[in-house]
């Protein structure tokens, strides 16, 4: 098979894969792979369109691919490597990349495709990547309304519609697979998953701070007197003495109906509890009241953390 024949074959197979979610594709109107926008809006390592496109190609037809994450010694097929490479391109050092706005609609399409196939593992992988991306689309990382104003309107329209789809599919995923999620090992995977769901359904900035601090470090400064709490950043939840500065929020375990996502503290606390995350006790502290040791001002810990720049 010549290179041109091989290229034509790949294009045809990718189109077949996308046609399986044709209705949603027409709704989201993602940027076509032939668009020059992929050259303009790139990931950490460049143009990501090939990695995105191959996710809709049959696994057995995907060419051998080198890992961007060279320290990853786990044996994986080319399809998994391509997904990992895309993830690295979009989330390297937990930064925001322009390519994310072009890729999100395709993540929504991929999530729908895996939902149709009933593939638990791949739905979870897509949700985690979407959560990582959304956690960086905040002003702290150069995202939010200011970034939206700089992007083509058609790109942002597609992006916003795709985020709404990911949100609904994530809710459906939680409702359908809660028992399987409880069995996921090791514990850190359940914790990481919950944090990404927080980015998708609740509070992107809070999720970003929790991801950056790995549920341990709590950087913050007092908005009234400007005191920067170095101990909370350095030690955070490592040092129980630091916790004396915080009055944990009242427990709301058992008060979630499993459907409402309006009260972030309520649903997030219960999700973390239901999945048996070892560090669930920290959630009440994140949403608890921190007292500045210098001026005595009080505020919700996670809200003060979100003000860090």
PDB file of C-alpha atoms in Angstrom:
ATOM      1  CA  UNK A   1       0.000   0.000   0.000  1.00  0.00           C
ATOM      2  CA  UNK A   2       1.383   3.392  -0.993  1.00  0.00           C
ATOM      3  CA  UNK A   3       1.547   6.273   1.467  1.00  0.00           C
ATOM      4  CA  UNK A   4      -1.312   7.998  -0.351  1.00  0.00           C
ATOM      5  CA  UNK A   5      -3.453   4.866  -0.273  1.00  0.00           C
ATOM      6  CA  UNK A   6      -2.700   4.443   3.410  1.00  0.00           C
ATOM      7  CA  UNK A   7      -3.591   8.079   4.100  1.00  0.00           C
ATOM      8  CA  UNK A   8      -6.853   7.743   2.160  1.00  0.00           C
ATOM      9  CA  UNK A   9      -7.677   4.571   4.091  1.00  0.00           C
ATOM     10  CA  UNK A  10      -7.111   6.296   7.425  1.00  0.00           C
ATOM     11  CA  UNK A  11      -9.243   9.268   6.430  1.00  0.00           C
ATOM     12  CA  UNK A  12     -12.070   6.971   5.341  1.00  0.00           C
ATOM     13  CA  UNK A  13     -11.961   4.936   8.562  1.00  0.00           C
ATOM     14  CA  UNK A  14     -11.828   8.046  10.743  1.00  0.00           C
ATOM     15  CA  UNK A  15     -14.848   9.425   8.923  1.00  0.00           C
ATOM     16  CA  UNK A  16     -16.691   6.146   9.531  1.00  0.00           C
ATOM     17  CA  UNK A  17     -15.947   6.460  13.225  1.00  0.00           C
ATOM     18  CA  UNK A  18     -17.207  10.023  13.338  1.00  0.00           C
ATOM     19  CA  UNK A  19     -20.346   9.046  11.431  1.00  0.00           C
ATOM     20  CA  UNK A  20     -21.309   6.837  14.381  1.00  0.00           C
ATOM     21  CA  UNK A  21     -21.927  10.080  16.292  1.00  0.00           C
ATOM     22  CA  UNK A  22     -23.105  12.034  13.254  1.00  0.00           C
ATOM     23  CA  UNK A  23     -26.061  13.710  14.954  1.00  0.00           C
ATOM     24  CA  UNK A  24     -23.968  15.053  17.824  1.00  0.00           C
ATOM     25  CA  UNK A  25     -21.226  16.067  15.403  1.00  0.00           C
ATOM     26  CA  UNK A  26     -23.711  18.181  13.457  1.00  0.00           C
ATOM     27  CA  UNK A  27     -24.833  19.760  16.731  1.00  0.00           C
ATOM     28  CA  UNK A  28     -21.326  20.591  17.980  1.00  0.00           C
ATOM     29  CA  UNK A  29     -19.806  21.587  14.625  1.00  0.00           C
ATOM     30  CA  UNK A  30     -16.192  20.875  15.601  1.00  0.00           C
ATOM     31  CA  UNK A  31     -13.342  22.401  13.625  1.00  0.00           C
ATOM     32  CA  UNK A  32     -12.621  20.142  10.638  1.00  0.00           C
ATOM     33  CA  UNK A  33      -9.258  18.412  10.497  1.00  0.00           C
ATOM     34  CA  UNK A  34      -8.469  20.213   7.242  1.00  0.00           C
ATOM     35  CA  UNK A  35      -8.689  23.618   8.947  1.00  0.00           C
ATOM     36  CA  UNK A  36      -5.599  25.805   9.311  1.00  0.00           C
ATOM     37  CA  UNK A  37      -6.772  26.572  12.858  1.00  0.00           C
ATOM     38  CA  UNK A  38      -5.027  23.409  14.071  1.00  0.00           C
ATOM     39  CA  UNK A  39      -1.714  24.956  13.033  1.00  0.00           C
ATOM     40  CA  UNK A  40      -2.521  28.168  14.880  1.00  0.00           C
ATOM     41  CA  UNK A  41      -3.993  26.751  18.095  1.00  0.00           C
ATOM     42  CA  UNK A  42      -1.625  24.049  19.280  1.00  0.00           C
ATOM     43  CA  UNK A  43      -0.853  21.923  22.312  1.00  0.00           C
ATOM     44  CA  UNK A  44       2.302  21.786  24.403  1.00  0.00           C
ATOM     45  CA  UNK A  45       4.161  19.889  21.658  1.00  0.00           C
ATOM     46  CA  UNK A  46       2.486  21.265  18.534  1.00  0.00           C
ATOM     47  CA  UNK A  47      -0.384  20.344  16.215  1.00  0.00           C
ATOM     48  CA  UNK A  48      -2.627  17.721  17.840  1.00  0.00           C
ATOM     49  CA  UNK A  49      -5.080  16.982  15.016  1.00  0.00           C
ATOM     50  CA  UNK A  50      -3.579  13.593  14.093  1.00  0.00           C
ATOM     51  CA  UNK A  51      -3.867  12.293  17.642  1.00  0.00           C
ATOM     52  CA  UNK A  52      -7.465  13.512  17.833  1.00  0.00           C
ATOM     53  CA  UNK A  53      -8.410  12.011  14.470  1.00  0.00           C
ATOM     54  CA  UNK A  54      -6.902   8.596  15.166  1.00  0.00           C
ATOM     55  CA  UNK A  55      -9.098   8.216  18.260  1.00  0.00           C
ATOM     56  CA  UNK A  56     -11.965   7.602  15.847  1.00  0.00           C
ATOM     57  CA  UNK A  57     -10.041   5.021  13.822  1.00  0.00           C
ATOM     58  CA  UNK A  58     -10.148   1.235  14.460  1.00  0.00           C
ATOM     59  CA  UNK A  59      -7.373   0.316  16.871  1.00  0.00           C
ATOM     60  CA  UNK A  60      -5.862  -2.318  14.580  1.00  0.00           C
ATOM     61  CA  UNK A  61      -5.252   0.280  11.841  1.00  0.00           C
ATOM     62  CA  UNK A  62      -3.409   2.821  13.949  1.00  0.00           C
ATOM     63  CA  UNK A  63       0.336   3.138  13.186  1.00  0.00           C
ATOM     64  CA  UNK A  64       3.021   2.543  15.780  1.00  0.00           C
ATOM     65  CA  UNK A  65       3.392   5.617  17.952  1.00  0.00           C
ATOM     66  CA  UNK A  66       6.099   6.840  20.318  1.00  0.00           C
ATOM     67  CA  UNK A  67       5.203   7.904  23.835  1.00  0.00           C
ATOM     68  CA  UNK A  68       5.554  11.525  24.856  1.00  0.00           C
ATOM     69  CA  UNK A  69       5.588  10.338  28.449  1.00  0.00           C
ATOM     70  CA  UNK A  70       8.895   8.510  28.192  1.00  0.00           C
ATOM     71  CA  UNK A  71       8.917   7.527  31.866  1.00  0.00           C
ATOM     72  CA  UNK A  72       5.682   5.581  31.390  1.00  0.00           C
ATOM     73  CA  UNK A  73       6.889   1.953  31.295  1.00  0.00           C
ATOM     74  CA  UNK A  74       3.402   0.423  31.148  1.00  0.00           C
ATOM     75  CA  UNK A  75       2.780  -1.764  28.097  1.00  0.00           C
ATOM     76  CA  UNK A  76       0.163  -0.041  25.915  1.00  0.00           C
ATOM     77  CA  UNK A  77      -1.197  -0.347  22.402  1.00  0.00           C
ATOM     78  CA  UNK A  78      -0.936   2.489  19.887  1.00  0.00           C
ATOM     79  CA  UNK A  79      -4.486   3.665  20.545  1.00  0.00           C
ATOM     80  CA  UNK A  80      -3.753   4.156  24.257  1.00  0.00           C
ATOM     81  CA  UNK A  81      -0.447   5.852  23.475  1.00  0.00           C
ATOM     82  CA  UNK A  82      -2.138   8.299  21.101  1.00  0.00           C
ATOM     83  CA  UNK A  83      -4.683   9.183  23.785  1.00  0.00           C
ATOM     84  CA  UNK A  84      -1.898   9.626  26.350  1.00  0.00           C
ATOM     85  CA  UNK A  85       0.032  11.810  23.916  1.00  0.00           C
ATOM     86  CA  UNK A  86      -3.032  13.976  23.386  1.00  0.00           C
ATOM     87  CA  UNK A  87      -3.482  14.212  27.156  1.00  0.00           C
ATOM     88  CA  UNK A  88       0.130  15.304  27.579  1.00  0.00           C
ATOM     89  CA  UNK A  89      -0.290  17.892  24.828  1.00  0.00           C
ATOM     90  CA  UNK A  90      -3.332  19.391  26.538  1.00  0.00           C
ATOM     91  CA  UNK A  91      -2.344  19.172  30.206  1.00  0.00           C
ATOM     92  CA  UNK A  92       1.461  19.437  30.355  1.00  0.00           C
ATOM     93  CA  UNK A  93       2.366  21.050  33.691  1.00  0.00           C
ATOM     94  CA  UNK A  94      -1.364  21.620  34.241  1.00  0.00           C
ATOM     95  CA  UNK A  95      -1.304  24.600  31.883  1.00  0.00           C
ATOM     96  CA  UNK A  96      -3.933  25.825  29.429  1.00  0.00           C
ATOM     97  CA  UNK A  97      -3.227  25.333  25.721  1.00  0.00           C
ATOM     98  CA  UNK A  98      -5.108  26.840  22.775  1.00  0.00           C
ATOM     99  CA  UNK A  99      -5.651  23.411  21.253  1.00  0.00           C
ATOM    100  CA  UNK A 100      -8.011  22.565  24.118  1.00  0.00           C
ATOM    101  CA  UNK A 101     -10.731  24.711  22.571  1.00  0.00           C
ATOM    102  CA  UNK A 102     -10.527  22.771  19.309  1.00  0.00           C
ATOM    103  CA  UNK A 103     -10.243  19.375  20.980  1.00  0.00           C
ATOM    104  CA  UNK A 104     -13.071  19.573  23.536  1.00  0.00           C
ATOM    105  CA  UNK A 105     -15.827  18.982  20.943  1.00  0.00           C
ATOM    106  CA  UNK A 106     -14.019  15.850  19.823  1.00  0.00           C
ATOM    107  CA  UNK A 107     -13.710  14.682  23.432  1.00  0.00           C
ATOM    108  CA  UNK A 108     -17.485  15.082  23.699  1.00  0.00           C
ATOM    109  CA  UNK A 109     -17.888  13.011  20.513  1.00  0.00           C
ATOM    110  CA  UNK A 110     -15.461  10.368  21.785  1.00  0.00           C
ATOM    111  CA  UNK A 111     -17.277  10.198  25.110  1.00  0.00           C
ATOM    112  CA  UNK A 112     -20.574   9.687  23.283  1.00  0.00           C
ATOM    113  CA  UNK A 113     -19.017   6.980  21.107  1.00  0.00           C
ATOM    114  CA  UNK A 114     -17.662   5.109  24.127  1.00  0.00           C
ATOM    115  CA  UNK A 115     -21.042   5.537  25.853  1.00  0.00           C
ATOM    116  CA  UNK A 116     -22.750   3.884  22.900  1.00  0.00           C
ATOM    117  CA  UNK A 117     -20.233   1.039  23.112  1.00  0.00           C
ATOM    118  CA  UNK A 118     -20.820   0.683  26.864  1.00  0.00           C
ATOM    119  CA  UNK A 119     -17.075   1.038  27.495  1.00  0.00           C
ATOM    120  CA  UNK A 120     -16.645   2.022  31.157  1.00  0.00           C
ATOM    121  CA  UNK A 121     -12.864   2.381  31.117  1.00  0.00           C
ATOM    122  CA  UNK A 122     -12.712   4.660  28.108  1.00  0.00           C
ATOM    123  CA  UNK A 123     -15.595   6.807  29.245  1.00  0.00           C
ATOM    124  CA  UNK A 124     -13.729   7.359  32.491  1.00  0.00           C
ATOM    125  CA  UNK A 125     -10.486   8.230  30.671  1.00  0.00           C
ATOM    126  CA  UNK A 126     -12.238  10.818  28.521  1.00  0.00           C
ATOM    127  CA  UNK A 127     -14.011  12.333  31.532  1.00  0.00           C
ATOM    128  CA  UNK A 128     -10.703  12.624  33.408  1.00  0.00           C
ATOM    129  CA  UNK A 129      -9.004  14.340  30.468  1.00  0.00           C
ATOM    130  CA  UNK A 130     -11.949  16.714  30.000  1.00  0.00           C
ATOM    131  CA  UNK A 131     -11.806  17.527  33.707  1.00  0.00           C
ATOM    132  CA  UNK A 132      -8.080  18.240  33.569  1.00  0.00           C
ATOM    133  CA  UNK A 133      -8.604  20.571  30.620  1.00  0.00           C
ATOM    134  CA  UNK A 134     -11.516  22.419  32.215  1.00  0.00           C
ATOM    135  CA  UNK A 135      -9.592  22.827  35.474  1.00  0.00           C
ATOM    136  CA  UNK A 136      -7.050  24.922  33.542  1.00  0.00           C
ATOM    137  CA  UNK A 137      -9.619  27.040  31.695  1.00  0.00           C
ATOM    138  CA  UNK A 138      -9.598  29.646  34.445  1.00  0.00           C
ATOM    139  CA  UNK A 139      -8.209  33.197  34.695  1.00  0.00           C
ATOM    140  CA  UNK A 140      -5.228  31.981  36.763  1.00  0.00           C
ATOM    141  CA  UNK A 141      -4.041  29.986  33.715  1.00  0.00           C
ATOM    142  CA  UNK A 142      -5.002  32.629  31.173  1.00  0.00           C
ATOM    143  CA  UNK A 143      -8.413  31.157  30.443  1.00  0.00           C
ATOM    144  CA  UNK A 144     -11.961  32.275  31.124  1.00  0.00           C
ATOM    145  CA  UNK A 145     -13.687  35.226  29.465  1.00  0.00           C
ATOM    146  CA  UNK A 146     -10.471  36.990  28.461  1.00  0.00           C
ATOM    147  CA  UNK A 147      -9.258  33.975  26.502  1.00  0.00           C
ATOM    148  CA  UNK A 148     -12.684  33.438  24.956  1.00  0.00           C
ATOM    149  CA  UNK A 149     -12.601  36.987  23.590  1.00  0.00           C
ATOM    150  CA  UNK A 150      -9.399  36.182  21.698  1.00  0.00           C
ATOM    151  CA  UNK A 151     -10.656  32.963  20.082  1.00  0.00           C
ATOM    152  CA  UNK A 152     -12.800  32.719  16.918  1.00  0.00           C
ATOM    153  CA  UNK A 153     -16.476  32.872  17.887  1.00  0.00           C
ATOM    154  CA  UNK A 154     -17.332  29.669  16.003  1.00  0.00           C
ATOM    155  CA  UNK A 155     -14.633  27.838  17.966  1.00  0.00           C
ATOM    156  CA  UNK A 156     -15.971  29.090  21.281  1.00  0.00           C
ATOM    157  CA  UNK A 157     -19.579  28.256  20.345  1.00  0.00           C
ATOM    158  CA  UNK A 158     -18.553  24.685  19.591  1.00  0.00           C
ATOM    159  CA  UNK A 159     -16.459  24.536  22.766  1.00  0.00           C
ATOM    160  CA  UNK A 160     -19.291  25.736  25.007  1.00  0.00           C
ATOM    161  CA  UNK A 161     -21.776  23.302  23.490  1.00  0.00           C
ATOM    162  CA  UNK A 162     -19.324  20.439  23.922  1.00  0.00           C
ATOM    163  CA  UNK A 163     -18.713  21.301  27.589  1.00  0.00           C
ATOM    164  CA  UNK A 164     -22.480  21.098  28.173  1.00  0.00           C
ATOM    165  CA  UNK A 165     -22.530  17.649  26.543  1.00  0.00           C
ATOM    166  CA  UNK A 166     -19.598  16.447  28.664  1.00  0.00           C
ATOM    167  CA  UNK A 167     -21.403  17.666  31.770  1.00  0.00           C
ATOM    168  CA  UNK A 168     -24.572  15.730  30.955  1.00  0.00           C
ATOM    169  CA  UNK A 169     -22.701  12.574  29.970  1.00  0.00           C
ATOM    170  CA  UNK A 170     -20.656  12.771  33.181  1.00  0.00           C
ATOM    171  CA  UNK A 171     -23.843  12.893  35.249  1.00  0.00           C
ATOM    172  CA  UNK A 172     -25.183   9.880  33.349  1.00  0.00           C
ATOM    173  CA  UNK A 173     -21.897   8.060  33.870  1.00  0.00           C
ATOM    174  CA  UNK A 174     -22.042   8.621  37.631  1.00  0.00           C
ATOM    175  CA  UNK A 175     -25.634   7.426  37.759  1.00  0.00           C
ATOM    176  CA  UNK A 176     -24.858   4.281  35.793  1.00  0.00           C
ATOM    177  CA  UNK A 177     -21.458   3.220  37.108  1.00  0.00           C
ATOM    178  CA  UNK A 178     -21.274   4.238  40.764  1.00  0.00           C
ATOM    179  CA  UNK A 179     -20.722   0.642  41.916  1.00  0.00           C
ATOM    180  CA  UNK A 180     -17.855   0.112  39.472  1.00  0.00           C
ATOM    181  CA  UNK A 181     -16.275   3.412  40.450  1.00  0.00           C
ATOM    182  CA  UNK A 182     -16.228   2.278  44.083  1.00  0.00           C
ATOM    183  CA  UNK A 183     -14.117  -0.714  43.052  1.00  0.00           C
ATOM    184  CA  UNK A 184     -11.514   1.339  41.200  1.00  0.00           C
ATOM    185  CA  UNK A 185      -7.986   0.910  42.569  1.00  0.00           C
ATOM    186  CA  UNK A 186      -5.735   2.377  43.791  1.00  0.00           C
ATOM    187  CA  UNK A 187      -7.398   4.992  45.977  1.00  0.00           C
ATOM    188  CA  UNK A 188      -5.648   7.933  44.303  1.00  0.00           C
ATOM    189  CA  UNK A 189      -7.472   7.167  41.043  1.00  0.00           C
ATOM    190  CA  UNK A 190     -10.841   7.603  42.747  1.00  0.00           C
ATOM    191  CA  UNK A 191      -9.633  10.821  44.368  1.00  0.00           C
ATOM    192  CA  UNK A 192      -8.289  12.144  41.062  1.00  0.00           C
ATOM    193  CA  UNK A 193     -11.504  11.208  39.284  1.00  0.00           C
ATOM    194  CA  UNK A 194     -13.622  13.048  41.874  1.00  0.00           C
ATOM    195  CA  UNK A 195     -11.477  16.173  41.459  1.00  0.00           C
ATOM    196  CA  UNK A 196     -11.934  16.107  37.684  1.00  0.00           C
ATOM    197  CA  UNK A 197     -15.680  15.684  38.116  1.00  0.00           C
ATOM    198  CA  UNK A 198     -15.545  18.779  40.347  1.00  0.00           C
ATOM    199  CA  UNK A 199     -13.955  20.673  37.446  1.00  0.00           C
ATOM    200  CA  UNK A 200     -16.673  19.484  35.067  1.00  0.00           C
ATOM    201  CA  UNK A 201     -19.752  19.875  37.242  1.00  0.00           C
ATOM    202  CA  UNK A 202     -18.869  22.257  40.035  1.00  0.00           C
ATOM    203  CA  UNK A 203     -15.935  24.591  40.406  1.00  0.00           C
ATOM    204  CA  UNK A 204     -13.005  24.657  37.980  1.00  0.00           C
ATOM    205  CA  UNK A 205     -10.846  26.929  40.119  1.00  0.00           C
ATOM    206  CA  UNK A 206     -11.327  24.808  43.227  1.00  0.00           C
ATOM    207  CA  UNK A 207     -10.478  21.676  41.241  1.00  0.00           C
ATOM    208  CA  UNK A 208      -7.336  23.346  39.888  1.00  0.00           C
ATOM    209  CA  UNK A 209      -6.103  24.206  43.382  1.00  0.00           C
ATOM    210  CA  UNK A 210      -6.800  20.688  44.623  1.00  0.00           C
ATOM    211  CA  UNK A 211      -5.026  19.141  41.647  1.00  0.00           C
ATOM    212  CA  UNK A 212      -2.025  21.449  42.007  1.00  0.00           C
ATOM    213  CA  UNK A 213      -1.745  20.821  45.726  1.00  0.00           C
ATOM    214  CA  UNK A 214      -2.576  17.108  45.412  1.00  0.00           C
ATOM    215  CA  UNK A 215      -5.020  17.432  48.298  1.00  0.00           C
ATOM    216  CA  UNK A 216      -2.124  18.357  50.588  1.00  0.00           C
ATOM    217  CA  UNK A 217      -0.798  21.887  50.063  1.00  0.00           C
ATOM    218  CA  UNK A 218      -3.062  24.904  50.619  1.00  0.00           C
ATOM    219  CA  UNK A 219      -1.533  28.156  49.352  1.00  0.00           C
ATOM    220  CA  UNK A 220      -3.488  31.243  50.434  1.00  0.00           C
ATOM    221  CA  UNK A 221      -3.158  34.806  51.620  1.00  0.00           C
ATOM    222  CA  UNK A 222      -5.521  36.942  53.677  1.00  0.00           C
ATOM    223  CA  UNK A 223      -7.484  39.360  51.458  1.00  0.00           C
ATOM    224  CA  UNK A 224      -7.721  41.850  54.338  1.00  0.00           C
ATOM    225  CA  UNK A 225      -4.197  42.139  55.717  1.00  0.00           C
ATOM    226  CA  UNK A 226      -2.232  40.424  52.934  1.00  0.00           C
ATOM    227  CA  UNK A 227      -0.673  37.810  55.221  1.00  0.00           C
ATOM    228  CA  UNK A 228       0.688  34.902  53.160  1.00  0.00           C
ATOM    229  CA  UNK A 229       0.480  31.648  55.072  1.00  0.00           C
ATOM    230  CA  UNK A 230       3.694  29.850  54.138  1.00  0.00           C
ATOM    231  CA  UNK A 231       3.004  27.012  56.561  1.00  0.00           C
ATOM    232  CA  UNK A 232      -0.316  26.184  54.901  1.00  0.00           C
ATOM    233  CA  UNK A 233       1.377  26.052  51.517  1.00  0.00           C
ATOM    234  CA  UNK A 234       4.384  24.055  52.700  1.00  0.00           C
ATOM    235  CA  UNK A 235       2.653  21.703  55.111  1.00  0.00           C
ATOM    236  CA  UNK A 236      -1.096  22.059  54.598  1.00  0.00           C
ATOM    237  CA  UNK A 237      -2.771  18.818  55.518  1.00  0.00           C
ATOM    238  CA  UNK A 238       0.575  17.183  56.347  1.00  0.00           C
ATOM    239  CA  UNK A 239       0.702  19.117  59.608  1.00  0.00           C
ATOM    240  CA  UNK A 240      -2.284  18.651  61.891  1.00  0.00           C
ATOM    241  CA  UNK A 241      -1.253  21.784  63.772  1.00  0.00           C
ATOM    242  CA  UNK A 242      -2.137  23.851  60.707  1.00  0.00           C
ATOM    243  CA  UNK A 243      -5.656  22.452  60.767  1.00  0.00           C
ATOM    244  CA  UNK A 244      -6.328  24.305  63.999  1.00  0.00           C
ATOM    245  CA  UNK A 245      -6.637  27.439  61.861  1.00  0.00           C
ATOM    246  CA  UNK A 246      -9.663  25.907  60.136  1.00  0.00           C
ATOM    247  CA  UNK A 247     -13.129  25.115  61.434  1.00  0.00           C
ATOM    248  CA  UNK A 248     -14.373  22.306  59.196  1.00  0.00           C
ATOM    249  CA  UNK A 249     -17.719  22.733  57.485  1.00  0.00           C
ATOM    250  CA  UNK A 250     -20.609  20.726  58.983  1.00  0.00           C
ATOM    251  CA  UNK A 251     -21.009  17.221  57.608  1.00  0.00           C
ATOM    252  CA  UNK A 252     -23.547  16.848  54.801  1.00  0.00           C
ATOM    253  CA  UNK A 253     -23.030  13.139  54.238  1.00  0.00           C
ATOM    254  CA  UNK A 254     -26.306  11.477  53.330  1.00  0.00           C
ATOM    255  CA  UNK A 255     -27.920  14.749  52.244  1.00  0.00           C
ATOM    256  CA  UNK A 256     -27.354  14.335  48.500  1.00  0.00           C
ATOM    257  CA  UNK A 257     -30.093  12.927  46.290  1.00  0.00           C
ATOM    258  CA  UNK A 258     -27.580  11.754  43.684  1.00  0.00           C
ATOM    259  CA  UNK A 259     -29.106  14.026  41.037  1.00  0.00           C
ATOM    260  CA  UNK A 260     -28.711  17.667  42.070  1.00  0.00           C
ATOM    261  CA  UNK A 261     -25.413  19.460  41.435  1.00  0.00           C
ATOM    262  CA  UNK A 262     -26.399  22.938  42.589  1.00  0.00           C
ATOM    263  CA  UNK A 263     -24.676  22.798  45.991  1.00  0.00           C
ATOM    264  CA  UNK A 264     -21.063  21.891  45.251  1.00  0.00           C
ATOM    265  CA  UNK A 265     -20.130  21.080  48.844  1.00  0.00           C
ATOM    266  CA  UNK A 266     -23.092  18.735  49.244  1.00  0.00           C
ATOM    267  CA  UNK A 267     -22.687  16.660  46.096  1.00  0.00           C
ATOM    268  CA  UNK A 268     -18.882  16.675  46.105  1.00  0.00           C
ATOM    269  CA  UNK A 269     -18.660  15.590  49.747  1.00  0.00           C
ATOM    270  CA  UNK A 270     -21.068  12.759  49.125  1.00  0.00           C
ATOM    271  CA  UNK A 271     -19.402  11.651  45.892  1.00  0.00           C
ATOM    272  CA  UNK A 272     -16.017  11.442  47.612  1.00  0.00           C
ATOM    273  CA  UNK A 273     -17.661   9.567  50.505  1.00  0.00           C
ATOM    274  CA  UNK A 274     -19.533   7.139  48.253  1.00  0.00           C
ATOM    275  CA  UNK A 275     -16.341   6.274  46.397  1.00  0.00           C
ATOM    276  CA  UNK A 276     -14.541   5.631  49.674  1.00  0.00           C
ATOM    277  CA  UNK A 277     -11.703   8.101  49.114  1.00  0.00           C
ATOM    278  CA  UNK A 278      -9.308   7.850  52.067  1.00  0.00           C
ATOM    279  CA  UNK A 279      -8.821  11.612  52.283  1.00  0.00           C
ATOM    280  CA  UNK A 280     -12.531  12.424  52.302  1.00  0.00           C
ATOM    281  CA  UNK A 281     -12.145  14.168  55.678  1.00  0.00           C
ATOM    282  CA  UNK A 282     -10.210  16.948  53.930  1.00  0.00           C
ATOM    283  CA  UNK A 283     -13.260  18.086  51.958  1.00  0.00           C
ATOM    284  CA  UNK A 284     -14.866  19.543  55.100  1.00  0.00           C
ATOM    285  CA  UNK A 285     -11.651  21.503  55.706  1.00  0.00           C
ATOM    286  CA  UNK A 286     -11.450  22.786  52.138  1.00  0.00           C
ATOM    287  CA  UNK A 287     -14.981  24.131  52.542  1.00  0.00           C
ATOM    288  CA  UNK A 288     -14.428  25.093  56.177  1.00  0.00           C
ATOM    289  CA  UNK A 289     -13.686  28.481  57.715  1.00  0.00           C
ATOM    290  CA  UNK A 290     -10.050  29.570  57.852  1.00  0.00           C
ATOM    291  CA  UNK A 291      -9.008  32.232  60.382  1.00  0.00           C
ATOM    292  CA  UNK A 292      -6.087  34.496  59.554  1.00  0.00           C
ATOM    293  CA  UNK A 293      -3.552  34.161  62.421  1.00  0.00           C
ATOM    294  CA  UNK A 294      -2.503  37.813  61.984  1.00  0.00           C
ATOM    295  CA  UNK A 295      -5.679  39.885  61.712  1.00  0.00           C
ATOM    296  CA  UNK A 296      -8.363  37.352  62.619  1.00  0.00           C
ATOM    297  CA  UNK A 297     -10.299  37.671  59.352  1.00  0.00           C
ATOM    298  CA  UNK A 298     -12.309  34.613  58.400  1.00  0.00           C
ATOM    299  CA  UNK A 299     -13.115  33.064  55.044  1.00  0.00           C
ATOM    300  CA  UNK A 300     -13.810  29.738  53.344  1.00  0.00           C
ATOM    301  CA  UNK A 301     -10.434  28.052  52.814  1.00  0.00           C
ATOM    302  CA  UNK A 302     -10.989  26.948  49.208  1.00  0.00           C
ATOM    303  CA  UNK A 303     -12.347  30.389  48.268  1.00  0.00           C
ATOM    304  CA  UNK A 304      -9.225  32.111  49.594  1.00  0.00           C
ATOM    305  CA  UNK A 305      -7.089  29.519  47.798  1.00  0.00           C
ATOM    306  CA  UNK A 306      -8.855  30.341  44.551  1.00  0.00           C
ATOM    307  CA  UNK A 307      -7.746  33.957  44.894  1.00  0.00           C
ATOM    308  CA  UNK A 308      -4.080  32.977  44.623  1.00  0.00           C
ATOM    309  CA  UNK A 309      -2.245  34.143  41.479  1.00  0.00           C
TER     310      UNK A 309
END
